[in-house]
CSV table of C-alpha atoms and ligand atoms in Angstrom, one decimal:
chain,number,residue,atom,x,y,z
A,1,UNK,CA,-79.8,101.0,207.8
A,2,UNK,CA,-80.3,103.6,210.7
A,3,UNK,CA,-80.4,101.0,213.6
A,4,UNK,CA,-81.6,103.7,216.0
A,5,UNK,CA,-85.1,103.9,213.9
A,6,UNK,CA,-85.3,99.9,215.1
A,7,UNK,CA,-86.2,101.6,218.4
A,8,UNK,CA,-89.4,103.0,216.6
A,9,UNK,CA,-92.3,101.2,215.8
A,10,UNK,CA,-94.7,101.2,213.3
A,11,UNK,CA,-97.6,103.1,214.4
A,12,UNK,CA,-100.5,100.9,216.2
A,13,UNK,CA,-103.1,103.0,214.5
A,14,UNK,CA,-102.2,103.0,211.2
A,15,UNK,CA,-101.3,99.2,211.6
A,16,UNK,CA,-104.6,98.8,212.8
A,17,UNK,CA,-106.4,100.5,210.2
A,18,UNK,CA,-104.5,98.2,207.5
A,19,UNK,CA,-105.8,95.2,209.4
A,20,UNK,CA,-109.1,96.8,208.9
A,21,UNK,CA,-108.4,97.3,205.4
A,22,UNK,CA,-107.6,93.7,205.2
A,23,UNK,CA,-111.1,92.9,206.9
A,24,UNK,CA,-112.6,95.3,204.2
A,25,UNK,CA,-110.8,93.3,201.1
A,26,UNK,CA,-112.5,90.4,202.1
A,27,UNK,CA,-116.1,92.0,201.3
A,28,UNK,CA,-116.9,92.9,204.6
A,29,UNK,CA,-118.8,96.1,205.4
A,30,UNK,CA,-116.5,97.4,208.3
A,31,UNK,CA,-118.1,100.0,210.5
A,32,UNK,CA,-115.1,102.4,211.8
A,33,UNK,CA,-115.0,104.1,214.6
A,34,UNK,CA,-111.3,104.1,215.1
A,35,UNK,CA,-110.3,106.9,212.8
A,36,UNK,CA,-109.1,110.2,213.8
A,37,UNK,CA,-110.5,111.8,210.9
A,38,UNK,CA,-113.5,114.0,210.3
A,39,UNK,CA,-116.2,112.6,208.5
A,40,UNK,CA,-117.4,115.9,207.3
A,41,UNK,CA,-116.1,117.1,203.6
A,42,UNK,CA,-114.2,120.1,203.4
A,43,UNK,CA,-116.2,123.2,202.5
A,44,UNK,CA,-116.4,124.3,199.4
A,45,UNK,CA,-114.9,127.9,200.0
A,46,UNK,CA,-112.0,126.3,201.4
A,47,UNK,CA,-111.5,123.9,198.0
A,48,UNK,CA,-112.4,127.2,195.6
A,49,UNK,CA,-109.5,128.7,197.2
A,50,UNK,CA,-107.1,126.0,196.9
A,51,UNK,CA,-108.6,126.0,193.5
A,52,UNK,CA,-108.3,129.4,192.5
A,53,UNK,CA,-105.0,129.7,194.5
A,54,UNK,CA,-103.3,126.7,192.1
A,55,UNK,CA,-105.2,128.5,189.1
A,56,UNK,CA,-103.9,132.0,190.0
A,57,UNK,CA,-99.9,130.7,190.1
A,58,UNK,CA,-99.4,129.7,193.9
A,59,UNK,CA,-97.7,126.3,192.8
A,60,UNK,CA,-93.9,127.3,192.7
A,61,UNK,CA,-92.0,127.7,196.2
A,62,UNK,CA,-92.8,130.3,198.6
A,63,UNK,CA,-91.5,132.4,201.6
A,64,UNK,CA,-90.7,129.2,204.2
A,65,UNK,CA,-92.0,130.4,206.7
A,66,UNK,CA,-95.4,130.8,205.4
A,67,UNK,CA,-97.4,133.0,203.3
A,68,UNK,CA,-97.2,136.6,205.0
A,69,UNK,CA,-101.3,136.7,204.4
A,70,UNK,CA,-101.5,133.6,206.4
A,71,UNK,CA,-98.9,134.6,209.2
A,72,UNK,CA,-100.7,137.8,209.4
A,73,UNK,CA,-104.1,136.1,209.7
A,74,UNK,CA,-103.3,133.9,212.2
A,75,UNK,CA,-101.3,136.2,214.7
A,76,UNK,CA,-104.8,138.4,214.3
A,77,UNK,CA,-106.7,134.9,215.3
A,78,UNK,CA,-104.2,133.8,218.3
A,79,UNK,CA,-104.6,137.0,219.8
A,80,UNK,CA,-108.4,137.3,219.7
A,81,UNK,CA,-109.4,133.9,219.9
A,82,UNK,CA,-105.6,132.5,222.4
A,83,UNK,CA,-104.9,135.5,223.4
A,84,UNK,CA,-101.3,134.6,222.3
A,85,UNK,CA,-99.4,137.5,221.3
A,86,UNK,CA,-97.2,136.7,218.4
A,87,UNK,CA,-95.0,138.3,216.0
A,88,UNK,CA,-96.0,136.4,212.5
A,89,UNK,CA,-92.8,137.2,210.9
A,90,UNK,CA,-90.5,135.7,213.7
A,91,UNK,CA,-92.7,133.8,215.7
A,92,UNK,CA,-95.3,132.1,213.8
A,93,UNK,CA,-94.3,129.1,211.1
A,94,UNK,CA,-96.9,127.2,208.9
A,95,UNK,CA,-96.0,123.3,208.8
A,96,UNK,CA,-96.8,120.1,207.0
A,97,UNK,CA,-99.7,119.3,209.7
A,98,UNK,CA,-99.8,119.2,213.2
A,99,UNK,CA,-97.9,116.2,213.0
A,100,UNK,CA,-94.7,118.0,211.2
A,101,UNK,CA,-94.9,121.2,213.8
A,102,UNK,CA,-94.3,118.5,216.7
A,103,UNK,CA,-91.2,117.0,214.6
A,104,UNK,CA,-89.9,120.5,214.1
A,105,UNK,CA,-90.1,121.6,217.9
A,106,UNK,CA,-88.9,118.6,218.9
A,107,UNK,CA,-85.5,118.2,216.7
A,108,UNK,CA,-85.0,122.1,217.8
A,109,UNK,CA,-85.5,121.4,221.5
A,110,UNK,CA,-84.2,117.9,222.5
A,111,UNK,CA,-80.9,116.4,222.4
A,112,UNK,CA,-79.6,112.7,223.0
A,113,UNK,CA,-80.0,111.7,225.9
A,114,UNK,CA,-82.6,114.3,226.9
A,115,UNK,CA,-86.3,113.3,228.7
A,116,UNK,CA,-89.2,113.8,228.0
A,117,UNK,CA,-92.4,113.6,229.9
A,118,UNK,CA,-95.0,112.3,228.2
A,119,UNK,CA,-98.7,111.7,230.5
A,120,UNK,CA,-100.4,108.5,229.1
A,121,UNK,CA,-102.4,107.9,227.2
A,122,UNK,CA,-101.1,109.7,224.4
A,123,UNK,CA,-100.9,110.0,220.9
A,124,UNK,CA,-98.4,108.1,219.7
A,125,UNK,CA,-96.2,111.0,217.6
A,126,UNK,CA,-95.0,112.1,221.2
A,127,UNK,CA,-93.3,108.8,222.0
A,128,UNK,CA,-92.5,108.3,218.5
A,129,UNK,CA,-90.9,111.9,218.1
A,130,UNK,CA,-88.9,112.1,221.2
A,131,UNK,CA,-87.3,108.6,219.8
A,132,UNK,CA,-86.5,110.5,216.6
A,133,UNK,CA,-84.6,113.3,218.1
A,134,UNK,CA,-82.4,110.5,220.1
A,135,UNK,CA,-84.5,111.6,223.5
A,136,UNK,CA,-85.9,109.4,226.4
A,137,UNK,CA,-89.8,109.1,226.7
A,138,UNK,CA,-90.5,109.4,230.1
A,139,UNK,CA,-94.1,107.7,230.2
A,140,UNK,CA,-96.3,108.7,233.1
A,141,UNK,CA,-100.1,107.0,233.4
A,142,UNK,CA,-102.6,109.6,234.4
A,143,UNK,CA,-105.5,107.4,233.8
A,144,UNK,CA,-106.4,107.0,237.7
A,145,UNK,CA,-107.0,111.5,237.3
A,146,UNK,CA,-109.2,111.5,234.5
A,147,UNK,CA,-106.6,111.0,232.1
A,148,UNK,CA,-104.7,114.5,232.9
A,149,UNK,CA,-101.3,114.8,234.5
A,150,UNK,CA,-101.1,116.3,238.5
A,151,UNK,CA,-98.9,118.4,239.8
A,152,UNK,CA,-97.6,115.3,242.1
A,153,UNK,CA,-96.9,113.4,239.2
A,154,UNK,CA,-95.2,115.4,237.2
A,155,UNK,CA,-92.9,116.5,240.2
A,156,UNK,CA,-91.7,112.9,241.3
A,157,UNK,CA,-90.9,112.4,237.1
A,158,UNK,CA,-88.9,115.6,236.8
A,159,UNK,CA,-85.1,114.6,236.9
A,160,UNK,CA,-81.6,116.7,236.3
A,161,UNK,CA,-82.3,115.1,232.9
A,162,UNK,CA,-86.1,116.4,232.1
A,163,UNK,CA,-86.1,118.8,228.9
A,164,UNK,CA,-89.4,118.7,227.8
A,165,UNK,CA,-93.0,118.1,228.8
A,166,UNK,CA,-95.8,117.3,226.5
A,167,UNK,CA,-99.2,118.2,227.3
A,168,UNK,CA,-102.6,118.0,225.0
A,169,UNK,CA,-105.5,119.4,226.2
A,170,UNK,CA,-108.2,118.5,224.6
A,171,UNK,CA,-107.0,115.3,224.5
A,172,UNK,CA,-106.3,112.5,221.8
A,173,UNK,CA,-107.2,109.6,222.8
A,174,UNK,CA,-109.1,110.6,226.4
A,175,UNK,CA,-110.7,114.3,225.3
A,176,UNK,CA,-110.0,114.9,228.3
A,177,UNK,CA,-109.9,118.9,229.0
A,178,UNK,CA,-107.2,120.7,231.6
A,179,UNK,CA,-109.2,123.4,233.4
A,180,UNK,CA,-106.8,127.1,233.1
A,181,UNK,CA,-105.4,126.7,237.1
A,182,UNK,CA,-104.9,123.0,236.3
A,183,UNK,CA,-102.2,124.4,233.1
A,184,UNK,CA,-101.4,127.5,235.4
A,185,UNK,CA,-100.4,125.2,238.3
A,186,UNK,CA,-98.7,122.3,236.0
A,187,UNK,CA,-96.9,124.8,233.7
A,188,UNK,CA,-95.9,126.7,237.0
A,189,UNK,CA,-93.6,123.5,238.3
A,190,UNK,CA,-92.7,122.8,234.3
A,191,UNK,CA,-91.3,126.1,233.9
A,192,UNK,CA,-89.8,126.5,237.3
A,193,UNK,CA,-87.5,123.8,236.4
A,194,UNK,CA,-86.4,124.8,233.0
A,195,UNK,CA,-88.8,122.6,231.2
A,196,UNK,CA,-89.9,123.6,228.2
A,197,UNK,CA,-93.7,122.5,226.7
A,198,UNK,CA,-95.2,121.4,223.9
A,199,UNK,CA,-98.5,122.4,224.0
A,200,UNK,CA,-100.8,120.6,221.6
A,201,UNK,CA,-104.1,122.4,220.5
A,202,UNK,CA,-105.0,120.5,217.7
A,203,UNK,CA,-108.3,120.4,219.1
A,204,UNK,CA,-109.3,123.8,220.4
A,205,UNK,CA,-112.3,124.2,218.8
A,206,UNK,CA,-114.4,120.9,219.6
A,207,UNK,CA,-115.0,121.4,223.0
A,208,UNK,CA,-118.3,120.3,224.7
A,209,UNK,CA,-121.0,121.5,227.1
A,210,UNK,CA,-119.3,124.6,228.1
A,211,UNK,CA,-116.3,123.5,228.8
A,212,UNK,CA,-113.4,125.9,228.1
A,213,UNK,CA,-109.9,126.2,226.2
A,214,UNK,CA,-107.1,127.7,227.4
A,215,UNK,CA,-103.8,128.4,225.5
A,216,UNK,CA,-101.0,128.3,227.9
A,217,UNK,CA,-99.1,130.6,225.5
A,218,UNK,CA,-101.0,133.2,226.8
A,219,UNK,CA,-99.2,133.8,229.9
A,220,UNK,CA,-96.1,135.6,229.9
A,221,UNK,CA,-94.5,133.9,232.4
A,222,UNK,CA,-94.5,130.6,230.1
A,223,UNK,CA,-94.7,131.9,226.8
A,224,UNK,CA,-91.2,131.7,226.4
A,225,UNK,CA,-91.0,128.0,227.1
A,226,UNK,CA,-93.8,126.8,225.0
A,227,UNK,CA,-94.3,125.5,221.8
A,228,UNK,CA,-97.8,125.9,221.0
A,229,UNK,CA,-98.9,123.4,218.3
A,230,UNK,CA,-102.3,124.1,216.3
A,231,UNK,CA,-103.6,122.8,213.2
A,232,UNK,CA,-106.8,122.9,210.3
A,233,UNK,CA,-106.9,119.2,210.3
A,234,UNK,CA,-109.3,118.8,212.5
A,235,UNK,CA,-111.0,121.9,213.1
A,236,UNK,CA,-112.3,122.2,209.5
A,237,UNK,CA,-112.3,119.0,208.5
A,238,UNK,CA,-108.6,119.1,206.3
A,239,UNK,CA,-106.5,116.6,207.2
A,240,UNK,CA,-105.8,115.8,204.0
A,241,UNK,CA,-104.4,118.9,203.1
A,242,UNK,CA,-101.2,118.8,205.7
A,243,UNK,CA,-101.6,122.5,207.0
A,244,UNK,CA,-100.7,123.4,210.8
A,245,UNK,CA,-98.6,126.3,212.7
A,246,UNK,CA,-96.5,126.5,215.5
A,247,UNK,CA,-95.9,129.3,217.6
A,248,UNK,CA,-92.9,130.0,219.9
A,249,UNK,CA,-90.4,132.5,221.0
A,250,UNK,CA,-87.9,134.0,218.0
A,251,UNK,CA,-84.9,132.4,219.0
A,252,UNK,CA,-86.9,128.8,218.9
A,253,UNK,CA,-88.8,129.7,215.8
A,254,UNK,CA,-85.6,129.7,214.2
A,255,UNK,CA,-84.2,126.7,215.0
A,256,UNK,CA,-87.4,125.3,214.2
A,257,UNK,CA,-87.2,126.8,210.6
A,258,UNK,CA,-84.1,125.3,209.6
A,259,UNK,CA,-85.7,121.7,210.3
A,260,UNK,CA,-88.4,122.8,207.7
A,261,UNK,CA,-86.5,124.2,205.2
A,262,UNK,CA,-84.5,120.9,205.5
A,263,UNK,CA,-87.2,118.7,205.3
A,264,UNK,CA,-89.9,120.1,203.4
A,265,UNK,CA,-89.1,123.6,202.0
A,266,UNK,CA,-92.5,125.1,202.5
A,267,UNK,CA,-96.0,124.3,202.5
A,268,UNK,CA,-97.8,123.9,199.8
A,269,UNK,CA,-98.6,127.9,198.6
A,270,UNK,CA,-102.1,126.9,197.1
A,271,UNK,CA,-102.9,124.9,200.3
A,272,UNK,CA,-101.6,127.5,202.2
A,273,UNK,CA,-104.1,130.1,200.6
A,274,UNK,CA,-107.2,127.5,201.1
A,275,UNK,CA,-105.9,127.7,204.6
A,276,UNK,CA,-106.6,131.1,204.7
A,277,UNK,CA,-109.9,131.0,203.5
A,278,UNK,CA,-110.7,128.6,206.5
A,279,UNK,CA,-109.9,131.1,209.0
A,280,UNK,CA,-111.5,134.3,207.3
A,281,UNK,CA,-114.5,133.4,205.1
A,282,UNK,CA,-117.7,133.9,207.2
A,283,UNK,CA,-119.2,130.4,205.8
A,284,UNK,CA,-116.3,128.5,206.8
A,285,UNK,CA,-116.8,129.6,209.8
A,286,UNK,CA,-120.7,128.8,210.3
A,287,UNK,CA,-119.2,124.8,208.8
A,288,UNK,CA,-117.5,125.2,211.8
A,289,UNK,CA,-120.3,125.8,214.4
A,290,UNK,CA,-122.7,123.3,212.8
A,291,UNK,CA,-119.8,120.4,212.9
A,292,UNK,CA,-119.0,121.5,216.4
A,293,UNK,CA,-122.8,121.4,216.9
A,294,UNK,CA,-123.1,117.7,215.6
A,295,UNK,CA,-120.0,116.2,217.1
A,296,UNK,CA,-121.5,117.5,220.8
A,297,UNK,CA,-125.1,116.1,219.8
A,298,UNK,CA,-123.4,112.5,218.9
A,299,UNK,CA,-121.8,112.8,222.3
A,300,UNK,CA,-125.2,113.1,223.9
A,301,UNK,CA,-126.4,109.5,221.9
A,302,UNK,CA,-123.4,107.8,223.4
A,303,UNK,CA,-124.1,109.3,226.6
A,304,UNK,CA,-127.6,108.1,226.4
A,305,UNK,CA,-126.5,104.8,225.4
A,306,UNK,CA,-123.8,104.6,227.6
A,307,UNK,CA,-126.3,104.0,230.5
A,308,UNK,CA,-127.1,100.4,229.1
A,309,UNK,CA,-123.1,100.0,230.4
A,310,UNK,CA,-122.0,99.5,233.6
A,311,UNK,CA,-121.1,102.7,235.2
A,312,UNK,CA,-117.5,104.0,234.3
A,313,UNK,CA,-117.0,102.2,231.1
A,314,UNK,CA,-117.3,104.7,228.3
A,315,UNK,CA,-115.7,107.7,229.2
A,316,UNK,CA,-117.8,111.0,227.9
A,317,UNK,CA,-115.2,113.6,227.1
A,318,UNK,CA,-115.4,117.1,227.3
A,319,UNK,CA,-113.5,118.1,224.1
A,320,UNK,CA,-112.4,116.0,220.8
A,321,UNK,CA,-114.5,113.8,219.5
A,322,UNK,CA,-113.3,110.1,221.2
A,323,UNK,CA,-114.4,108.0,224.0
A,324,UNK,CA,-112.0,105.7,226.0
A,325,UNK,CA,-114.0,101.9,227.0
A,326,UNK,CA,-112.9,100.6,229.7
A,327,UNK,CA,-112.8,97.1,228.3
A,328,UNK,CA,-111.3,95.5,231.9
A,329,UNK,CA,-114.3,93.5,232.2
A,330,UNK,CA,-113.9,91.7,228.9
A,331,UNK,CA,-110.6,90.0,230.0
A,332,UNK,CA,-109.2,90.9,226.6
A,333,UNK,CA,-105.9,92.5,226.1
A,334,UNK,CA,-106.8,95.6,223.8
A,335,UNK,CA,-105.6,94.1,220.3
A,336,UNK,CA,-107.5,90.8,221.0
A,337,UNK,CA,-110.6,93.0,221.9
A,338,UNK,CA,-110.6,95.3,218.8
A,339,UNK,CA,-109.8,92.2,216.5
A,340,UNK,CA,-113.1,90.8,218.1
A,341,UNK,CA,-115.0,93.0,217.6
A,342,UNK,CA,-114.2,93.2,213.9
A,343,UNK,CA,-113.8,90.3,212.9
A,344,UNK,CA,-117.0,89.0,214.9
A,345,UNK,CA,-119.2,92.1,215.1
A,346,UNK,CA,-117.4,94.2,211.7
A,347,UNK,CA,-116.8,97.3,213.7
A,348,UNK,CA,-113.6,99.2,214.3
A,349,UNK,CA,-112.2,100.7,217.2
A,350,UNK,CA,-108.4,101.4,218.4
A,351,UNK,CA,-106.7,98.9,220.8
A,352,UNK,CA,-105.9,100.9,223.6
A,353,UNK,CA,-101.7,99.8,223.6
A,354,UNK,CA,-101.6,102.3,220.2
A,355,UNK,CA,-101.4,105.2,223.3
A,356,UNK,CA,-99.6,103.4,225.6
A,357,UNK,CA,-98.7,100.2,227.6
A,358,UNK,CA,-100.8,101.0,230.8
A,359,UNK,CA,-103.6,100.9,228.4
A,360,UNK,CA,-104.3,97.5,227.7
A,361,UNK,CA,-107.4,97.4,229.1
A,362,UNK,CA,-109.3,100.5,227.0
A,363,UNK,CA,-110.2,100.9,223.4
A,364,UNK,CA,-110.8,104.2,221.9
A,365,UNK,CA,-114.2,105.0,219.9
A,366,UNK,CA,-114.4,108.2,217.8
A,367,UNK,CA,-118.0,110.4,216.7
A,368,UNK,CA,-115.8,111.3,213.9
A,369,UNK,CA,-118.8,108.8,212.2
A,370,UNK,CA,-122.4,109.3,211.4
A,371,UNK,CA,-125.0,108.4,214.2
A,372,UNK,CA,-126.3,105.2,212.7
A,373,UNK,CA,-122.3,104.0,212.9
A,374,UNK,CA,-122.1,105.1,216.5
A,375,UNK,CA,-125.3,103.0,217.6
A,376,UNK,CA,-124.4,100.2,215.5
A,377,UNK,CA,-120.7,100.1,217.8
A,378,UNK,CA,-122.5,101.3,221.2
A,379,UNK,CA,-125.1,98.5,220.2
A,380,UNK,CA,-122.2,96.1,220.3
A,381,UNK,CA,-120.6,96.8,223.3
A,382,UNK,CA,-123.6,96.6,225.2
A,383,UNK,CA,-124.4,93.1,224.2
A,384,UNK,CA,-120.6,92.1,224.7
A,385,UNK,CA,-120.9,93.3,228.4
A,386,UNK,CA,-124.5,91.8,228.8
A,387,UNK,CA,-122.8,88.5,228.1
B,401,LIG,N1,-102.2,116.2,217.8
B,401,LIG,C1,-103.1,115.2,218.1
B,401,LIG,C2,-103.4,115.0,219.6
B,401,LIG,C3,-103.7,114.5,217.1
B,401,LIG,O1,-104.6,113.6,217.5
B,401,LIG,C4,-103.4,114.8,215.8
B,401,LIG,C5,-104.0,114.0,214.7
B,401,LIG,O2,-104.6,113.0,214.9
B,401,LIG,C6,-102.4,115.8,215.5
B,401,LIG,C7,-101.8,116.4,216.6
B,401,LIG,C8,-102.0,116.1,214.2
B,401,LIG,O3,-102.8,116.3,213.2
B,401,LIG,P1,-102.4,116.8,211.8
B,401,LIG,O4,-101.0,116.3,211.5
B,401,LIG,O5,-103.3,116.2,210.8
B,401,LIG,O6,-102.4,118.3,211.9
């Protein structure tokens, strides 16, 4: 056995949602708001095309890289919508998920011994990921600056050692949303010191208010050190379907390629076309707006709920679709407080430790769940801190 995979644990969430599962077994109506999953079906012109793909002979093995339609779609896509210039036929690939594109750029960047900066909280892949490619986590807690890295703290973490830093904007678990001259300013120090960056995206489209992305990619003077990491999971509601790209400079993009062809061979053709049909069919795109629409109106009911709280304990994001609680006042550790409240009140949410050690004393809710769900959990937690 691989004794170095002993040095990787099983993931909190998806132990946690077994646990649930458990709860569920038992004949118990769980209410979950722990899951990072849509609760929106995928649209129908995405599913006729996977359809008609598999029907029309996309189910042998196809160019690695990606179907050229799709590579050609989605350099027309990063340019209009990132402003990321990239070559689709040596600088885009089309991975197994979002999840798969971090492996890739990771195995092609890091090697033993290497750090990586990861601000906390995070989602757990990054910790996870840098274990896998024999590099050092280099855990830094933001949570004391609204859950987003400063330019002080990623200075005092940067050593001779420092390979890679992760960022995540919008965030997973905080939503938390790095302004352009907060990137421009971090990325600035990153860059200057040979860093490269993973930038995760994954969430780009579910911003709130009018808060806005920005794709670090799109400055020259970093583009050649960034990964930049996007996927359909989340946007339209297809996580299911394993279907992501990354995008990077040519000479990374290759490395990156011979990890996939190693480890998977190539996406799925058929899921690859239903892919495309996300990105260019006019009614996938108006799925979009309404489930953008509805995840920022479920963000106003917790914000009007949230006021039955004391001040500070839900966190209202400005992208994603999770809230961080700030369970301190419970004197729980967060495992014990998400068992509570399922096994005492049957609703789910993540124990904060699933995105790192300094956060113990949070649990993360999602509006990935219908309104009636989110009262029902916002109900709880106000009569657990009315107690
Ligand atoms: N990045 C973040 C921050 C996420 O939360 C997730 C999924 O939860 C992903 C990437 C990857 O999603 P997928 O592998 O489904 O594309």
């Amino acid at each position: 056995m691989n004794e170095y995979l002993k040095l990787v644990s099983e993931s909190e969430t998806i132990r946690f949602a077994d646990l649930v599962r458990r709860v569920e077994a038992t004949g118990k109506k769980v209410i979950k708001l722990e899951t990072g999953d849509p609760d929106f079906a995928t649209h129908q012109v995405i599913i006729k095309a996977g359809y008609d793909a598999m029907q029309a002979g996309y189910t042998h093995y196809g160019v690695s890289r990606g179907l050229p339609e799709l590579r050609a779609a989605l350099a027309r896509k990063l340019i209009s919508e990132n402003k990321i210039t990239a070559d689709p036929s040596k600088e885009i690939l089309v991975t197994n998920g979002g999840v798969h594109g971090l492996y890739l750029a990771m195995q092609a960047i890091l090697n033993p011994g290497d750090e990586v900066i990861v601000p906390e909280p995070y989602w757990m892949p990054y910790r996870s990921g840098t274990l896998l490619a024999r590099a050092v986590p280099v855990i830094v807690s933001a949570t004391q600056s609204g859950f987003k890295l400063t330019a002080e703290q990623l200075k005092k973490a940067i050593t001779a050692k420092s390979k890679l830093l992760m960022l995540n904007s919008p965030g997973n678990p905080s939503g938390a949303v790095y302004s352009e001259a907060e990137l421009r300013t971090i990325c600035e120090i990153a860059c200057d010191a040979g860093l490269y960056i993973i930038s995760d995206e994954v969430y780009e489209k579910i911003l709130h208010d009018d808060t806005k992305h920005w794709s670090i990619g799109s400055d020259d003077r970093f583009k050649n050190n960034v990964v930049s990491l996007f996927s359909f999971s989340k946007s339209y509601a297809m996580t299911g379907w394993r279907v992501a790209y990354v995008v990077a400079n040519e000479a990374l993009t290759a490395q990156m390629l011979k990890v996939l062809q190693y480890s998977i061979t190539v996406v799925a053709p058929f899921v690859q076309k239903a892919a495309l049909a996300a990105l260019t069919h006019p009614e996938s795109e108006a799925y979009l707006q309404a489930m953008k629409r509805e995840y920022s109106a479920r963000r106003e009911v917790i914000k009007t709920l949230a006021r039955q709280l004391p001040a500070g304990v839900v966190n209202i994001p400005d992208g994603a679709f999770y809230c961080l609680i700030n369970t301190a006042q419970l004197g729980m550790k967060s495992l014990e407080c998400a068992e509570h409240f399922l096994t005492e009140h049957n609703v789910s949410f993540t124990p904060g430790r699933a995105f790192g050690n300094g956060m113990e004393n949070y649990l993360r809710m999602t509006f990935a769940a219908s309104i009636d769900d989110i009262k029902y959990g916002m109900g709880k937690l106000i009569s657990a801190f009315s107690k």
